[in-house]
Coordinates of C-alpha atoms in Angstrom, one line a residue:
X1246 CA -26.9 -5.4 22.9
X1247 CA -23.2 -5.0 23.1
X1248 CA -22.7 -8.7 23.9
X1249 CA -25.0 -9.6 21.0
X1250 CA -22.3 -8.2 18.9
X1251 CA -19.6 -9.3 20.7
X1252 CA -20.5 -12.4 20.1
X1253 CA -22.0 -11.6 16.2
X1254 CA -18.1 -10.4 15.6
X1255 CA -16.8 -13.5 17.7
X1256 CA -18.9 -16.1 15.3
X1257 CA -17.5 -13.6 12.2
X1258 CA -14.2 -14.3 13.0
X1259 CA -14.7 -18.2 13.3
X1260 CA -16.1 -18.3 9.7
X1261 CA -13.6 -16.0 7.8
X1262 CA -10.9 -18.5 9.6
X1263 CA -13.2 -21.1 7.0
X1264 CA -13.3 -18.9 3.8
X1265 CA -10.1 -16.9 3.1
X1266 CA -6.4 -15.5 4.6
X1267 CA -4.8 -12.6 4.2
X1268 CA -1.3 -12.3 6.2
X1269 CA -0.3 -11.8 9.6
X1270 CA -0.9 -8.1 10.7
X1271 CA 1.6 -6.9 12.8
X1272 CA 2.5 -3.0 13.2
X1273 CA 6.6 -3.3 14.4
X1274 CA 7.8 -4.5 10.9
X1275 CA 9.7 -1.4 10.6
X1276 CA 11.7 -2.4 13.5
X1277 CA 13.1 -5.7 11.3
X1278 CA 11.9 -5.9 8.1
X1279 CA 12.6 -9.2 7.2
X1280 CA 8.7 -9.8 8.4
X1281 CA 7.7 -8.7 5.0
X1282 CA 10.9 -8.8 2.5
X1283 CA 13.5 -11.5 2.3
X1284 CA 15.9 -8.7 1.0
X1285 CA 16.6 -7.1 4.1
X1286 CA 18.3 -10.5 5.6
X1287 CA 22.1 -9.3 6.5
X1288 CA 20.7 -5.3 6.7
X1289 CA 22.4 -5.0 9.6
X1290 CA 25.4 -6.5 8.9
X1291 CA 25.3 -8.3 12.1
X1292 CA 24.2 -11.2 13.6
X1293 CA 20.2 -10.1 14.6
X1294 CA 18.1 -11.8 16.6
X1295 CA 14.5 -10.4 17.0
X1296 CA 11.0 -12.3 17.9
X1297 CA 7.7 -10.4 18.9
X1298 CA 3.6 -11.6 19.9
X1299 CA 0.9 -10.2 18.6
X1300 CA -2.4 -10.8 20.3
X1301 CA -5.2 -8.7 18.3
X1302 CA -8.7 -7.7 18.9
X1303 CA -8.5 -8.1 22.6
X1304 CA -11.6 -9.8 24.0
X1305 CA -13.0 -11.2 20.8
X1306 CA -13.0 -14.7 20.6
X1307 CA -11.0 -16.1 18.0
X1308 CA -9.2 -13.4 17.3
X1309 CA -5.9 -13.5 15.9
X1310 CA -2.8 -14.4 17.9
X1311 CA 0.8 -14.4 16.4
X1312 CA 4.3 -15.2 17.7
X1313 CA 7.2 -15.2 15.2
X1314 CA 10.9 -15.3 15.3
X1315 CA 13.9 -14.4 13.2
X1316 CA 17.6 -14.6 12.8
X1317 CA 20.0 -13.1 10.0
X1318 CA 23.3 -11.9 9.3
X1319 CA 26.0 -11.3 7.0
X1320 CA 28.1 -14.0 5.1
X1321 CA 31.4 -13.6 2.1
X1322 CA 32.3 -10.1 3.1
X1323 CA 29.0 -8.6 3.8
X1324 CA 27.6 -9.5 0.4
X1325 CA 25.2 -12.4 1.4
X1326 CA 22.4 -12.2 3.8
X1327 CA 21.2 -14.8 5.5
X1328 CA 18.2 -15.2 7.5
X1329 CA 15.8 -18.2 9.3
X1330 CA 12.0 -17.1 10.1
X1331 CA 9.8 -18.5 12.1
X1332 CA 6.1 -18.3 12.6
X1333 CA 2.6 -19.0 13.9
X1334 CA -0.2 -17.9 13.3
X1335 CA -4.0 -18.5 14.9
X1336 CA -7.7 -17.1 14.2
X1337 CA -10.4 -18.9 14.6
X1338 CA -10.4 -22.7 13.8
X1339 CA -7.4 -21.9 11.8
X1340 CA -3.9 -22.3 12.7
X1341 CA -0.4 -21.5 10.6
X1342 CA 2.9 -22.8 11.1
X1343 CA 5.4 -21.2 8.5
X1344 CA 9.6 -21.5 8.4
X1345 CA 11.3 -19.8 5.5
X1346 CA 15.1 -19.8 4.6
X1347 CA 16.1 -16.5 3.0
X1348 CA 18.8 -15.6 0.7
X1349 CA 19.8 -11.8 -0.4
X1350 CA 22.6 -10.6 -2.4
X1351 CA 23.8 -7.7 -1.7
X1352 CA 25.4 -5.2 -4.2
X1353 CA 27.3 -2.0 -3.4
X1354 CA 25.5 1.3 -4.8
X1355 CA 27.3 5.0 -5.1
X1356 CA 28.8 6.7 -2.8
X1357 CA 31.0 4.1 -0.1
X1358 CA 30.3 6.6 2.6
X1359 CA 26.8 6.7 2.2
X1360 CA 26.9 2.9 2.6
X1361 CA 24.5 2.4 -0.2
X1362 CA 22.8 -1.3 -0.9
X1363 CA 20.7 -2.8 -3.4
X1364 CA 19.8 -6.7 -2.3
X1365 CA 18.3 -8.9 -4.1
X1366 CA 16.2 -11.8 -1.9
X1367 CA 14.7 -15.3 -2.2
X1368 CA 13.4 -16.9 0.1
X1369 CA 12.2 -20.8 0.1
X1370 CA 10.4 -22.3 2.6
X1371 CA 7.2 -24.9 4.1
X1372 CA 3.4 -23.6 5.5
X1373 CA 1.6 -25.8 7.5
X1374 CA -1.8 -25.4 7.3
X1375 CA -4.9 -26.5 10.2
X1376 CA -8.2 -26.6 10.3
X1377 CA -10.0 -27.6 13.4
X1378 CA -14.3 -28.1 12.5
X1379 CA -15.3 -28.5 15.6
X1380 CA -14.5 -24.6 16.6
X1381 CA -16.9 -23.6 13.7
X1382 CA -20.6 -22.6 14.2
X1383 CA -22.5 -25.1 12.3
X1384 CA -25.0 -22.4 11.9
X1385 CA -22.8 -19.9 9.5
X1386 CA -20.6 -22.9 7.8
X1387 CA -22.1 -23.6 4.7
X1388 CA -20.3 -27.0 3.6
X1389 CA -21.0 -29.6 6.7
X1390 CA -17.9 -31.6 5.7
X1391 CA -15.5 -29.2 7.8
X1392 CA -17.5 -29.3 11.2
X1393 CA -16.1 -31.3 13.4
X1394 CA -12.8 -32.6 11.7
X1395 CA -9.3 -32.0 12.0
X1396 CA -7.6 -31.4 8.9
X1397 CA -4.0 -30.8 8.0
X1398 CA -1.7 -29.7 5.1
X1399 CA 1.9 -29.3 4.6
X1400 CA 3.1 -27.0 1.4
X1401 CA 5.8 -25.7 -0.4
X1402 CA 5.9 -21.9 -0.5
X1403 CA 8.5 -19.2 -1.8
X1404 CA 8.7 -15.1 -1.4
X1405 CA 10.7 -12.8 -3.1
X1406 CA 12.3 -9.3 -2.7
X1407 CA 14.2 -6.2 -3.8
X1408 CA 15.4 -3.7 -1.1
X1409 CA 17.8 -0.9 -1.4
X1410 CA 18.4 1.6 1.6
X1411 CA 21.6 4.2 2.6
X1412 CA 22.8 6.1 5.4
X1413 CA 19.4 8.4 4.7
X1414 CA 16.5 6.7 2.7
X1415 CA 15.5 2.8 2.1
X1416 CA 13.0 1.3 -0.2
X1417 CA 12.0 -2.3 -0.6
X1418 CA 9.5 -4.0 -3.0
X1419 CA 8.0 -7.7 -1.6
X1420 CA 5.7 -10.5 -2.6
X1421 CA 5.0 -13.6 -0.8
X1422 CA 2.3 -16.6 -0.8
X1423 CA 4.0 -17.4 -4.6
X1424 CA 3.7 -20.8 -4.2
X1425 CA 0.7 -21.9 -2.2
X1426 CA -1.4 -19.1 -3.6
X1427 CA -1.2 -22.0 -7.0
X1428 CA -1.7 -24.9 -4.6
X1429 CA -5.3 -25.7 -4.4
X1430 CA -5.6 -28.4 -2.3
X1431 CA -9.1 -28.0 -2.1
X1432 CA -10.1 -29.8 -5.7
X1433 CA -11.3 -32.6 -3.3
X1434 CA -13.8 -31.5 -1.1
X1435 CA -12.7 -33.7 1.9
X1436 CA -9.5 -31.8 2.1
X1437 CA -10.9 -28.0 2.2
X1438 CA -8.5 -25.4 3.4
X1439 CA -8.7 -21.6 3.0
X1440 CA -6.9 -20.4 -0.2
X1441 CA -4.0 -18.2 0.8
X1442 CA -3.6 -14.9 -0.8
X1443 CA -0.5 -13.7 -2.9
X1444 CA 0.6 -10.4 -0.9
X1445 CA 2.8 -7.5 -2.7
X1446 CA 4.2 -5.1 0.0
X1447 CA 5.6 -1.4 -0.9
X1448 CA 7.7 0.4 2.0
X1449 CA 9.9 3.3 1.6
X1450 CA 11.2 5.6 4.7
X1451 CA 14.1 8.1 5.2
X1452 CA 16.3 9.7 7.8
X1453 CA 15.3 13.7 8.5
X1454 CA 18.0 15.0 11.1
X1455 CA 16.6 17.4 13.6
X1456 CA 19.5 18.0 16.1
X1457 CA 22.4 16.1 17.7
X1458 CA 19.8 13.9 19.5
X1459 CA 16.7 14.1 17.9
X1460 CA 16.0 12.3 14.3
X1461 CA 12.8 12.1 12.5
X1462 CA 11.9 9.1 10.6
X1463 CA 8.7 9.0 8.3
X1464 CA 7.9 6.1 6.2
X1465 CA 4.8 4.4 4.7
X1466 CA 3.9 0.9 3.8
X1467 CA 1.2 -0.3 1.0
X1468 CA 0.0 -3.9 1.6
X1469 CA -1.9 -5.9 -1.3
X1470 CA -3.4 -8.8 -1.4
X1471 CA -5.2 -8.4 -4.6
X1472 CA -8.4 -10.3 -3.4
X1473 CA -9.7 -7.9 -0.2
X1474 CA -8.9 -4.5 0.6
X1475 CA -5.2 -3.0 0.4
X1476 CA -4.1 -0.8 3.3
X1477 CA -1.8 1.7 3.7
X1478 CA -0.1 3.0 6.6
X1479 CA 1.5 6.1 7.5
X1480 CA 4.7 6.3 10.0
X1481 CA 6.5 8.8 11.7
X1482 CA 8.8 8.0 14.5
X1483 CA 10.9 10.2 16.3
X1484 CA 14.2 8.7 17.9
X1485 CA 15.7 10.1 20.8
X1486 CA 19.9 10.0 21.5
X1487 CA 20.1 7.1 19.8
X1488 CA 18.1 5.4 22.5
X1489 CA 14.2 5.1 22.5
X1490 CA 12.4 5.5 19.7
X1491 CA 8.5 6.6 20.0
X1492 CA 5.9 7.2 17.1
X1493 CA 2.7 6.4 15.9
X1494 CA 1.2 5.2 12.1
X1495 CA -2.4 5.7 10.6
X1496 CA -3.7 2.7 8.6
X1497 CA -6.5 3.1 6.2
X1498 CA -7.9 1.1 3.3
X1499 CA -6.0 2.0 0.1
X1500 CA -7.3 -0.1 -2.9
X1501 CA -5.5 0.9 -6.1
X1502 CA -7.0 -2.1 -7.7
X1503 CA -10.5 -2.2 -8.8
X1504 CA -12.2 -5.6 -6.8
X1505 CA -15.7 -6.2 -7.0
X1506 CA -18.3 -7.1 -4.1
X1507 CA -15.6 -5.3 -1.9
X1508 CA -17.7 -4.6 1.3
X1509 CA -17.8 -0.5 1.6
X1510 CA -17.1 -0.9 5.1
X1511 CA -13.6 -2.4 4.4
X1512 CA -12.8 0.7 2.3
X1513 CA -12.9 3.0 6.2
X1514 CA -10.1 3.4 8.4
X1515 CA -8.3 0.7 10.5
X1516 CA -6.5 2.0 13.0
X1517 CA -4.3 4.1 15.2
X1518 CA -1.2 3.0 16.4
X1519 CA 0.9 3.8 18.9
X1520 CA 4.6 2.4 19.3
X1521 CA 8.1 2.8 21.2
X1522 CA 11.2 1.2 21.2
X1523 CA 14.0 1.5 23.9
X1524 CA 17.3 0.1 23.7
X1525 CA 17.7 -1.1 27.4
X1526 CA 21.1 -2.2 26.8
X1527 CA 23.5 -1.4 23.6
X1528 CA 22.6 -4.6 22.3
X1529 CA 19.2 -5.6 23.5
X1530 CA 16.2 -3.5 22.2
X1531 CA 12.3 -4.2 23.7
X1532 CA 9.3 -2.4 21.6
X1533 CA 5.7 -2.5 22.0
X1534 CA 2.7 -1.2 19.7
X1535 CA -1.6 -0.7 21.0
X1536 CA -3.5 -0.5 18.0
X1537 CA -6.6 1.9 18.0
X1538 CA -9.3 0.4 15.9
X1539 CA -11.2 2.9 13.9
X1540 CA -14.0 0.7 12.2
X1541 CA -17.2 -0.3 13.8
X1542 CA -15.2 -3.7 15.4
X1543 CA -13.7 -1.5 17.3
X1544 CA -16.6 -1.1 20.1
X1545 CA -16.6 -4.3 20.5
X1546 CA -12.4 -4.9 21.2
X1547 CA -9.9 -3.8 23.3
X1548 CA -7.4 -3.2 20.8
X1549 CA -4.5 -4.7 19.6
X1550 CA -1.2 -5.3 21.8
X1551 CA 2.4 -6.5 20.3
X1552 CA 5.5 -6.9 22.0
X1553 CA 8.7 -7.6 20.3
X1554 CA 12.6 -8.1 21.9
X1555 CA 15.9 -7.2 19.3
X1556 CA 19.3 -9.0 20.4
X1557 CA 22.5 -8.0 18.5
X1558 CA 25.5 -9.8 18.4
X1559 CA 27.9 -6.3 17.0
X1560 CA 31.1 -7.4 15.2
X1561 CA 34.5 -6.5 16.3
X1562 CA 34.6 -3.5 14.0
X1563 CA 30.6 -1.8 13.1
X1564 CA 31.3 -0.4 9.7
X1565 CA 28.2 2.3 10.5
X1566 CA 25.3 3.3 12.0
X1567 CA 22.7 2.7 9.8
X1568 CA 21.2 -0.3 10.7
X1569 CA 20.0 0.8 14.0
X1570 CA 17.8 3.4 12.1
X1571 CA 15.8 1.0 9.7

């Protein structure tokens, strides 16, 4: 019986790769948020270089894999950021190759020694999309012209962002998918390929100081796509002498918009996660998240690892310490 769904979930996974896309999931975009908002490019006022895997749903077939990688900094006196991201993206007979250029301007709020930013990103960039029929089940695709065919489609897309953060709280508001959510290459049947879905992303997070070497940091990110279920997950990491960071963050369904035919069993909990950070030299930083599912896939998986690596390039004289908090 339990390979009978194994396999059910398997074929599942195949045909939504046929139908629809939502983004990436990934549960270490706190540790760079560039993942999600163009805005934070120069955060750190250094040069940052970060990549991490993703390879979820562990013994499913044709579950997602994704590998992306990023680097920004700072440019005219700390009031440009600059970034380059990478990224691919796999499930099912469905592969993603994005690369986006991102641009944020960055404007000096309040108090100086409170090192308060509001940025204001862009970011431009090309998607190519894949489709390979011959890794579909001819038995769940309704439209016979995708079995067995190769297809692919390069597109245009753009994202944009607000993000403002100081020495205690940050904030940022995202959407991406603008421009190939308007696409539609699929007027002509012969060159089907699964819509992509605009995304709007909500984070916000803050600094509570327990001790000399102990720091608390909650947060919370909202994810919408405005098509399937939002989620929203819960964070609370605790970072220890300025060296390792551990924590863990609940994500559950979270639809403030009202969709219809939403399946009820998209509306239960997703998952626990569990996550750590260590800085194994001042400069180098290597993290690593399980996911726990908490839906009915998750008899049937072995959960969700990620691994990411952080390499900082500091400048001659590091203004402050805030970007190694968010």
């Amino acid at each position: 019986m339990k390979a009978y769904f194994i396999t059910l979930a398997s074929s599942l996974l195949l045909c939504l790769s046929a139908t629809a896309q939502q983004d990436a999931q990934f549960s270490q975009y706190m540790f760079n948020g560039i993942y999600i908002n163009p805005a934070y490019a120069g955060y750190r006022e250094q040069l940052n270089l970060s990549a991490f895997y993703r390879n979820q749903w562990t013994g499913l077939d044709g579950a997602p894999q994704t590998i992306s990688f990023a680097a920004d900094a700072t440019a005219n006196n700390e009031r440009v950021g600059l970034a380059l991201q990478l990224m691919s993206d796999k499930i099912g007979a469905e592969s993603n190759t994005m690369a986006y250029l991102n641009y944020a301007y960055r404007i000096p709020v309040g108090d100086p020694d409170k090192g308060g930013r509001l940025a204001l990103g862009i970011g431009a960039g090309i998607v190519n999309y894949q489709l390979n029929g011959s890794k579909l089940d001819p038995n769940d695709v309704a439209d016979p012209v995708l079995l067995n065919q190769r297809r692919s489609i390069l597109l245009p897309d753009a994202r944009a962002g607000i993000y403002y953060s100081n020495d205690r709280i940050y904030a940022g508001l995202s959407v991406d998918n603008i421009l190939v959510h308007y696409m539609h290459p699929n007027k002509d049947p012969e060159h089907y390929f699964p819509e992509k879905k605009m995304h709007a992303y909500l984070t916000a997070g803050g600094l509570v100081p327990l001790s000399e070497s102990f720091l608390l940091k909650p947060s919370f990110m909202w994810k919408e796509d405005f098509a399937g279920p939002g989620s929203l997950d819960l964070n609370a990491f605790l970072l220890i002498a300025e060296k390792i960071w551990i924590g863990a963050s609940y994500r559950t369904a979270f639809n403030v918009i009202k969709k219809k035919d939403l399946d009820p069993a998209l509306k239960k909990p997703a998952a626990f996660v569990m996550l750590a950070e260590i800085y194994v030299a001042q400069k180098l930083r290597i993290g690593y998240g399980y996911d726990i599912p908490l839906n009915q896939l998750g008899d049937y998986n072995y959960g969700s690892h990620e691994i990411s690596l952080g390499y900082f390039f500091t400048p001659r004289k590091a203004r402050m310490l805030t970007p190694r908090y968010f």
